[in-house]
Short mmCIF file of C-alpha atoms in Angstrom, two decimals:
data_model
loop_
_atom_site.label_atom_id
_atom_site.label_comp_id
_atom_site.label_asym_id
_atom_site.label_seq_id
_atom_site.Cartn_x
_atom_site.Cartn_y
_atom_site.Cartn_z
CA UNK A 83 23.32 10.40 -12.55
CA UNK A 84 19.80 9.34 -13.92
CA UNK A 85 17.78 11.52 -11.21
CA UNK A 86 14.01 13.14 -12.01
CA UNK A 87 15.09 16.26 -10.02
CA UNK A 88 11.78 18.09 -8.65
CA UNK A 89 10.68 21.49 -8.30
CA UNK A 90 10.37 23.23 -4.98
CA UNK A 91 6.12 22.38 -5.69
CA UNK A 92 6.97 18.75 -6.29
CA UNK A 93 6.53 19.03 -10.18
CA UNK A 94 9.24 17.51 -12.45
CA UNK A 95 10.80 19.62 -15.91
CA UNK A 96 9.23 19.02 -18.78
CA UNK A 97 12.51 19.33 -20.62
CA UNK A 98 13.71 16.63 -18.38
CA UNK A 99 10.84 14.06 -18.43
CA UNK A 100 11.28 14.44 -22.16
CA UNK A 101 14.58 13.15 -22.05
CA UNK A 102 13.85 10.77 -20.00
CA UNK A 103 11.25 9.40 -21.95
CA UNK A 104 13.24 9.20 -24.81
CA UNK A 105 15.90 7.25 -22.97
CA UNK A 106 14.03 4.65 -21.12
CA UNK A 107 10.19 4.60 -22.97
CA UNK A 108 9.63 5.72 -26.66
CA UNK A 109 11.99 6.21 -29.48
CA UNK A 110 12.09 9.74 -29.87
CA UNK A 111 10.28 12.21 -27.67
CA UNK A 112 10.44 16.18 -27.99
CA UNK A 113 9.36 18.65 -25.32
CA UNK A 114 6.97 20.32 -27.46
CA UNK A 115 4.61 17.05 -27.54
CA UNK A 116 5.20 15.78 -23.83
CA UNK A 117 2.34 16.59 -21.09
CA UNK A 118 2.65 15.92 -17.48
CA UNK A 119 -0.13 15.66 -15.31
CA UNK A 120 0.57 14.71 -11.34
CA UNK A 121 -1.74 11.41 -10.29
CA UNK A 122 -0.99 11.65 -6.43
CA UNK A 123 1.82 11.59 -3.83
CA UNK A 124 2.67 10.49 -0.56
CA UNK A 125 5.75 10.04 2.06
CA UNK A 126 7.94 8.04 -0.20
CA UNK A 127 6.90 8.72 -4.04
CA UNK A 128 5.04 11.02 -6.53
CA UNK A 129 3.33 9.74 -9.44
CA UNK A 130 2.43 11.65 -12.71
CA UNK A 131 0.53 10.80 -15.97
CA UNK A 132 3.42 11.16 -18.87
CA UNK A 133 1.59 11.21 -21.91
CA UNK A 134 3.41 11.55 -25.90
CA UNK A 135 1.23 13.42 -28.23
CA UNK A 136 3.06 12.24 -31.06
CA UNK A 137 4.20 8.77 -30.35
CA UNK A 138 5.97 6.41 -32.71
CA UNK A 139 3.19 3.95 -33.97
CA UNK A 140 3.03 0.69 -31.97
CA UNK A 141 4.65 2.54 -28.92
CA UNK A 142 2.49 3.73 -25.84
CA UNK A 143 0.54 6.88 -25.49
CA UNK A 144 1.49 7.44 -22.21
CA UNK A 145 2.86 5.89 -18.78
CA UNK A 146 2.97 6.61 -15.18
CA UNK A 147 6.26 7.79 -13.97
CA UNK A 148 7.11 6.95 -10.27
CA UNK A 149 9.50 9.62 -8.00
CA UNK A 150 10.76 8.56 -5.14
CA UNK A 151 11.27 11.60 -2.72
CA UNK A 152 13.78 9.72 0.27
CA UNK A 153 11.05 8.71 2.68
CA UNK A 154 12.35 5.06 4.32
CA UNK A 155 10.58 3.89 7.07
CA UNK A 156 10.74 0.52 8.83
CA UNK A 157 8.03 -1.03 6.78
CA UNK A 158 9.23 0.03 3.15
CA UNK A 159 11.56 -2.87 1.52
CA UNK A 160 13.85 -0.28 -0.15
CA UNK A 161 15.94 -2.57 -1.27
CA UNK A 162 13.90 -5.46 -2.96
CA UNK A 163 11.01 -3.13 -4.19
CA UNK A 164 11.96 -2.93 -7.50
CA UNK A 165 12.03 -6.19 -8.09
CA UNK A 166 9.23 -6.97 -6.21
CA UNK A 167 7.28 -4.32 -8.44
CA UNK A 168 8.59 -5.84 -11.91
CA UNK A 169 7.80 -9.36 -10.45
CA UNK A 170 4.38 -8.79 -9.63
CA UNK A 171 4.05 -6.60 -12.96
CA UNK A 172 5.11 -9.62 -15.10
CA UNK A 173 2.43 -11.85 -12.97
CA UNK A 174 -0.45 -9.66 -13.94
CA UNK A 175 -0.75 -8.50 -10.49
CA UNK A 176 0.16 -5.61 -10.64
CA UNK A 177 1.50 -2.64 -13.37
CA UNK A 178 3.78 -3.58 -16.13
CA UNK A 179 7.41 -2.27 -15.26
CA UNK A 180 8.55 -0.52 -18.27
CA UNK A 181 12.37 0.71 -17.22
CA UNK A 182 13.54 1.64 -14.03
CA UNK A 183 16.31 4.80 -13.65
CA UNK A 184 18.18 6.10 -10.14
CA UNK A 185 15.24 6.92 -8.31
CA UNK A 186 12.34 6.01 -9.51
CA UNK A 187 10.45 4.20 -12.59
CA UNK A 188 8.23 3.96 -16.17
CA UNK A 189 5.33 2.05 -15.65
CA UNK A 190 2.29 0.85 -17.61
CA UNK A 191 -0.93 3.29 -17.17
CA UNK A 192 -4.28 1.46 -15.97
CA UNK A 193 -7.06 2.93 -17.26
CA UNK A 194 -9.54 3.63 -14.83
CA UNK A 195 -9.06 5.03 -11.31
CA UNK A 196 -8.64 4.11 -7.65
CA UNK A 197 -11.59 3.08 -5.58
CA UNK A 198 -13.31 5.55 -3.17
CA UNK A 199 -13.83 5.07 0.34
CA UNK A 200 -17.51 4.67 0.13
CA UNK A 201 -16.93 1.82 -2.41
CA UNK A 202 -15.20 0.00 0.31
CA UNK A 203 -18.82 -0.97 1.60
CA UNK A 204 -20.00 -1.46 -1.19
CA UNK A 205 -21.91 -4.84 -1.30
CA UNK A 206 -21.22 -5.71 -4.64
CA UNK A 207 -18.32 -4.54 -5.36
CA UNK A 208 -16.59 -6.08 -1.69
CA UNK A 209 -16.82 -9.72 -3.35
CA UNK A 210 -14.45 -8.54 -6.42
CA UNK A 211 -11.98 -6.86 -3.43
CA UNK A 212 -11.29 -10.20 -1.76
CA UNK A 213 -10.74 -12.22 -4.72
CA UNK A 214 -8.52 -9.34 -6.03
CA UNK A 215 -6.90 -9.80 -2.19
CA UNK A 216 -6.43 -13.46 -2.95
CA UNK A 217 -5.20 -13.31 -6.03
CA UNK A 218 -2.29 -11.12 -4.83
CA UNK A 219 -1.87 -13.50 -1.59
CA UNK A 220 -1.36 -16.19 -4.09
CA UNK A 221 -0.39 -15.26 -7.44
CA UNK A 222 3.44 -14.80 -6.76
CA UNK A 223 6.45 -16.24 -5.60
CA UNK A 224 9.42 -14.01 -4.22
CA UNK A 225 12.62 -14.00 -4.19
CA UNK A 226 12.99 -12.21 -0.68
CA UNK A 227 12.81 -13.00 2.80
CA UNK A 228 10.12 -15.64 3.70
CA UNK A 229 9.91 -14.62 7.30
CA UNK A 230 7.42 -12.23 8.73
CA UNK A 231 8.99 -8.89 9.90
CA UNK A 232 5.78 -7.45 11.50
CA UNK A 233 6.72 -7.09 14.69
CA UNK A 234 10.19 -6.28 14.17
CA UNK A 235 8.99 -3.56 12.05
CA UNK A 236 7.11 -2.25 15.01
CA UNK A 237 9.77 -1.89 17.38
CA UNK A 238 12.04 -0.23 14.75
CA UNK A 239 9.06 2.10 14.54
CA UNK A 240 9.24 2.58 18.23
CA UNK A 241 13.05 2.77 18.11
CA UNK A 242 12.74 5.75 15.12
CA UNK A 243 10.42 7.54 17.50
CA UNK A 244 12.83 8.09 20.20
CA UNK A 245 15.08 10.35 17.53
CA UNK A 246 12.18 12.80 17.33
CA UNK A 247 12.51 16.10 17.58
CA UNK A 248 8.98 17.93 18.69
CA UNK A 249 7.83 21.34 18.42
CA UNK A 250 7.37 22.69 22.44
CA UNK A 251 3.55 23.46 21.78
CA UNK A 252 3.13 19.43 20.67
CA UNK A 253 5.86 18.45 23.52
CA UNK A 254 2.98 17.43 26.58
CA UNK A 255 1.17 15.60 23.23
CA UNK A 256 4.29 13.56 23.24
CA UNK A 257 5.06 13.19 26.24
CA UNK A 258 1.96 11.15 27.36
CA UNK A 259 2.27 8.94 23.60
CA UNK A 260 6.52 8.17 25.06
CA UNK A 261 5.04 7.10 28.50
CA UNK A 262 3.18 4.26 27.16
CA UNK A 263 5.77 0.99 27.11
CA UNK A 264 4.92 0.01 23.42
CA UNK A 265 7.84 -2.26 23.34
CA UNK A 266 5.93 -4.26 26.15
CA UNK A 267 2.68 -3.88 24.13
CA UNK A 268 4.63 -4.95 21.23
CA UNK A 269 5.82 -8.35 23.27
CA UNK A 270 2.40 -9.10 24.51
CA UNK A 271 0.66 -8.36 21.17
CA UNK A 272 3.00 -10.79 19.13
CA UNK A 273 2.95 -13.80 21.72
CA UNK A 274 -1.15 -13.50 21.40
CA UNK A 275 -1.50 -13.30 17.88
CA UNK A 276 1.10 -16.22 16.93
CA UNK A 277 -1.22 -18.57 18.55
CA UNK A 278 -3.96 -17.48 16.24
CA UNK A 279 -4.13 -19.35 13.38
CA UNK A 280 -2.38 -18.12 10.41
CA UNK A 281 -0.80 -18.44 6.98
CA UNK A 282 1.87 -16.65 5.76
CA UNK A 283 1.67 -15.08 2.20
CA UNK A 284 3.03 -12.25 0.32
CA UNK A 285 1.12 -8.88 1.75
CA UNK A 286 0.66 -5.79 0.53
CA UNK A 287 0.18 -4.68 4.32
CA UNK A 288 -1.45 -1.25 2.68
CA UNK A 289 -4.64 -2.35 0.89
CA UNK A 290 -7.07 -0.01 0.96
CA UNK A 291 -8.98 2.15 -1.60
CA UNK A 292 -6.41 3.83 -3.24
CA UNK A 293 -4.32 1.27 -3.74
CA UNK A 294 -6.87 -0.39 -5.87
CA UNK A 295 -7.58 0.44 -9.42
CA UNK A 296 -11.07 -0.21 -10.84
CA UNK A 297 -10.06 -0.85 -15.09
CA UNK A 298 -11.92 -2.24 -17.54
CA UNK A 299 -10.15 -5.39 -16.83
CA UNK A 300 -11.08 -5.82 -13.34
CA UNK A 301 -9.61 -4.51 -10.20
CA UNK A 302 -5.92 -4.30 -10.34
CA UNK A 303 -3.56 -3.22 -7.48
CA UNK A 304 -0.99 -0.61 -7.04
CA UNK A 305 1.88 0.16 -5.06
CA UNK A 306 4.14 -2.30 -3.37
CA UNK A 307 6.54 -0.21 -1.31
CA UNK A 308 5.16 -2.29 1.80
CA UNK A 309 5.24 -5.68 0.57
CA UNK A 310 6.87 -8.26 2.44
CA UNK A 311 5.82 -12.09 3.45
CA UNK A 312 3.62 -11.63 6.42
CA UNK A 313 0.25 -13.14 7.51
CA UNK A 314 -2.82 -13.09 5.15
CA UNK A 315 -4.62 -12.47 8.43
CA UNK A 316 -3.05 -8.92 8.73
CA UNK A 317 -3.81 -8.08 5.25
CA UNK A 318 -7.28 -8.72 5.64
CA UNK A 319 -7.61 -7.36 9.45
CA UNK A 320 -6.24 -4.17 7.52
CA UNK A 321 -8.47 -4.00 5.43
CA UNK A 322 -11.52 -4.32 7.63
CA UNK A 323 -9.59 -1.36 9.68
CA UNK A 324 -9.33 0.69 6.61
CA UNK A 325 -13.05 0.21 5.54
CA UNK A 326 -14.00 2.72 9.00
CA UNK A 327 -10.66 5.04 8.11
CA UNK A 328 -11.50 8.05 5.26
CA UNK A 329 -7.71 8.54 4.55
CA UNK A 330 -8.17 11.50 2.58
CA UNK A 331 -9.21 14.38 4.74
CA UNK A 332 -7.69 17.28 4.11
CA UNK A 333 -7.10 18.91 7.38
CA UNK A 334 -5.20 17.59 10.01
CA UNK A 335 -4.93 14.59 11.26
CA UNK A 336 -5.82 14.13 7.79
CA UNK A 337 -8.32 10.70 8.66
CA UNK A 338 -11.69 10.45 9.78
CA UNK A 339 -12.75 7.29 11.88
CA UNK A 340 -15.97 6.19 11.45
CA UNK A 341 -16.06 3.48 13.93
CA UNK A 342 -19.68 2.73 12.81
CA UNK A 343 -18.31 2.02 9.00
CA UNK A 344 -16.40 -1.02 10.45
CA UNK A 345 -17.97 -3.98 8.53
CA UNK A 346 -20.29 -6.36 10.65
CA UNK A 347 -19.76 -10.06 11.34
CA UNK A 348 -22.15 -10.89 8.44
CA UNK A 349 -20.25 -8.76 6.28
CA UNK A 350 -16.49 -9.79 7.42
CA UNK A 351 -17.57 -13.64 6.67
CA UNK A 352 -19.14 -12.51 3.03
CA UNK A 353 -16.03 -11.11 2.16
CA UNK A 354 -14.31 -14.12 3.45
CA UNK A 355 -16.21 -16.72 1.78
CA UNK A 356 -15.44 -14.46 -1.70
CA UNK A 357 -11.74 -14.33 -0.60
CA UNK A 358 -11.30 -17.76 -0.18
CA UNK A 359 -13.99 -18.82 -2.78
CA UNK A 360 -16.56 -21.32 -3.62
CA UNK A 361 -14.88 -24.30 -1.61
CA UNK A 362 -15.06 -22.28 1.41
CA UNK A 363 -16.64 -24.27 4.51
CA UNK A 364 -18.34 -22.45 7.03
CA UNK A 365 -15.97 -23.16 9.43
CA UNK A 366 -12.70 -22.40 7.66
CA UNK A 367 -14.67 -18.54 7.04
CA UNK A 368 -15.37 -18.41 10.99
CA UNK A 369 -12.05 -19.28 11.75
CA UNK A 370 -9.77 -16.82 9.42
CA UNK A 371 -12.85 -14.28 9.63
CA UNK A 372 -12.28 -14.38 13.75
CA UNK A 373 -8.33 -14.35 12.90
CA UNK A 374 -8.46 -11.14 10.84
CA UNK A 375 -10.55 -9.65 13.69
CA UNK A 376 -7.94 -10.62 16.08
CA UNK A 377 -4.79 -9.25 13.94
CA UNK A 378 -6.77 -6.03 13.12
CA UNK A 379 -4.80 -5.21 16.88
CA UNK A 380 -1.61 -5.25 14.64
CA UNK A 381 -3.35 -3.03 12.21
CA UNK A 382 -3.97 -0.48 15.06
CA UNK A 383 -0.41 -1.15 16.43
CA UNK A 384 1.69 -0.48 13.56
CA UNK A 385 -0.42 2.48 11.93
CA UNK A 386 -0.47 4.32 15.07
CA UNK A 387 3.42 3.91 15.62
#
């Protein structure tokens, strides 16, 4: 089987990455000139900079190469991601797929690097995040289910969390979290928010500063294990929620709120009017800039589940 098999620190074999890259990415590759260099990692993948120091002319100098490490929750599309990544690679949304093998893939390297979290409120840089926004929400058609699974998604979440097995010193934690009826929050929250206006669109449902690469080309987005048609609203209420969250604290819970980061009405209808662009009337910003506010309860919802 074509498996990248890690180390017990996460780190792939050079030997085997070299093979690899000779079977799915450059003519010939040796172990002698390949160099791996880990980018970042989460619950479901690891990424690392594979670079050739001798390549072929015409072929690349290096690539990202994508792990997947088993982590499927309710919001991950498992099953269409690929596609959905290749798809939105060949649309110039997001990276180039170069090959795919059992678990995991070759992709095109962006130059530059992922936004930080002070960027986020960043005046003049928050214009070129909601076009970038838009352009995803529009840019691509897929060939995947056009109904939203939002709220589904949340009660599988709450479903998943009755299988958990806690520690006894964290037991009273849970206790208090599993005596709150989020199924009936769930039902309330989803008969509100469908009578907010809304359009549905293909999401990321995860935008936020990493997931956003600042090239020389212009922002470009990463990472589409969440994607899914849902409502542009949510992916913008996100956002807004993710602009007051620092999500890379490095000590448990490993996130700092800042509630006082949250953007401002002023600032929510800027980046509205730059999402939706120079056609936009005042009154379609106030209305999708007071739905986002609204659906930011989803962003809350789901995140905390």
């Amino acid at each position: 089987m074509a498996h990248i098999v890690l180390d017990e620190h996460g780190n792939p074999d050079a030997a085997q990455v070299a093979q690899f890259g000779a079977m799915y990415v450059w003519s010939v590759m040796a172990v002698e000139d390949t160099h791996v260099e880990p980018l970042s990692g989460g619950l479901s993948n690891k990424l690392f900079l594979v670079t050739h120091k001798n390549p072929t002319p015409g072929e690349p100098h290096n690539c990202v190469m994508r792990v997947k490490i088993g982590y499927s929750g309710a919001m991950r599309n498992t099953t269409w991601e690929p596609v959905i990544s290749a798809l939105l690679g060949a649309a110039g949304i997001g990276p180039q797929i170069i090959a795919f093998f059992d678990n995991g893939s070759f992709e095109e390297f962006i130059e530059g690097s992922t936004l930080k979290y002070e960027q986020l409120s960043d005046a003049a840089l928050r214009g070129g995040i909601a076009q970038a926004l838009w352009k995803f929400h529009t840019g691509a058609v897929l060939p995947i289910r056009k109904q939203p699974k939002l709220f589904e998604d949340m009660r599988s979440m709450v479903a998943d969390s009755q299988k958990v097995s806690v520690a006894d010193d964290r037991g009273p934690q849970l206790q208090r979290l599993l005596a709150i009826d989020f199924l009936a929050e769930i039902t309330w929250l989803e008969s509100y928010l469908l009578r907010v206006p809304h359009k549905l669109v293909v999401c990321h449902n995860d935008y936020q500063e990493g997931n956003i690469i600042q090239s020389p080309t212009g922002l470009r987005i990463i990472d589409f294990e969440y994607v899914n048609y849902s409502f542009r609203e949510f992916d913008i209420g996100n956002f807004f929620c993710e602009m007051s969250l620092l999500n890379s604290y490095n000590k448990p819970p490993y996130f700092v709120l800042d509630r006082a980061k949250y953007p401002s009405l002023e600032e929510r209808e800027e980046f509205i009017r730059a999402y939706i662009g120079p056609d936009a009337s005042d009154g379609d910003v106030t209305v999708l800039a007071e739905s986002a506010r609204k659906f930011s309860l989803a962003s809350h919802m789901i995140w905390s589940l």
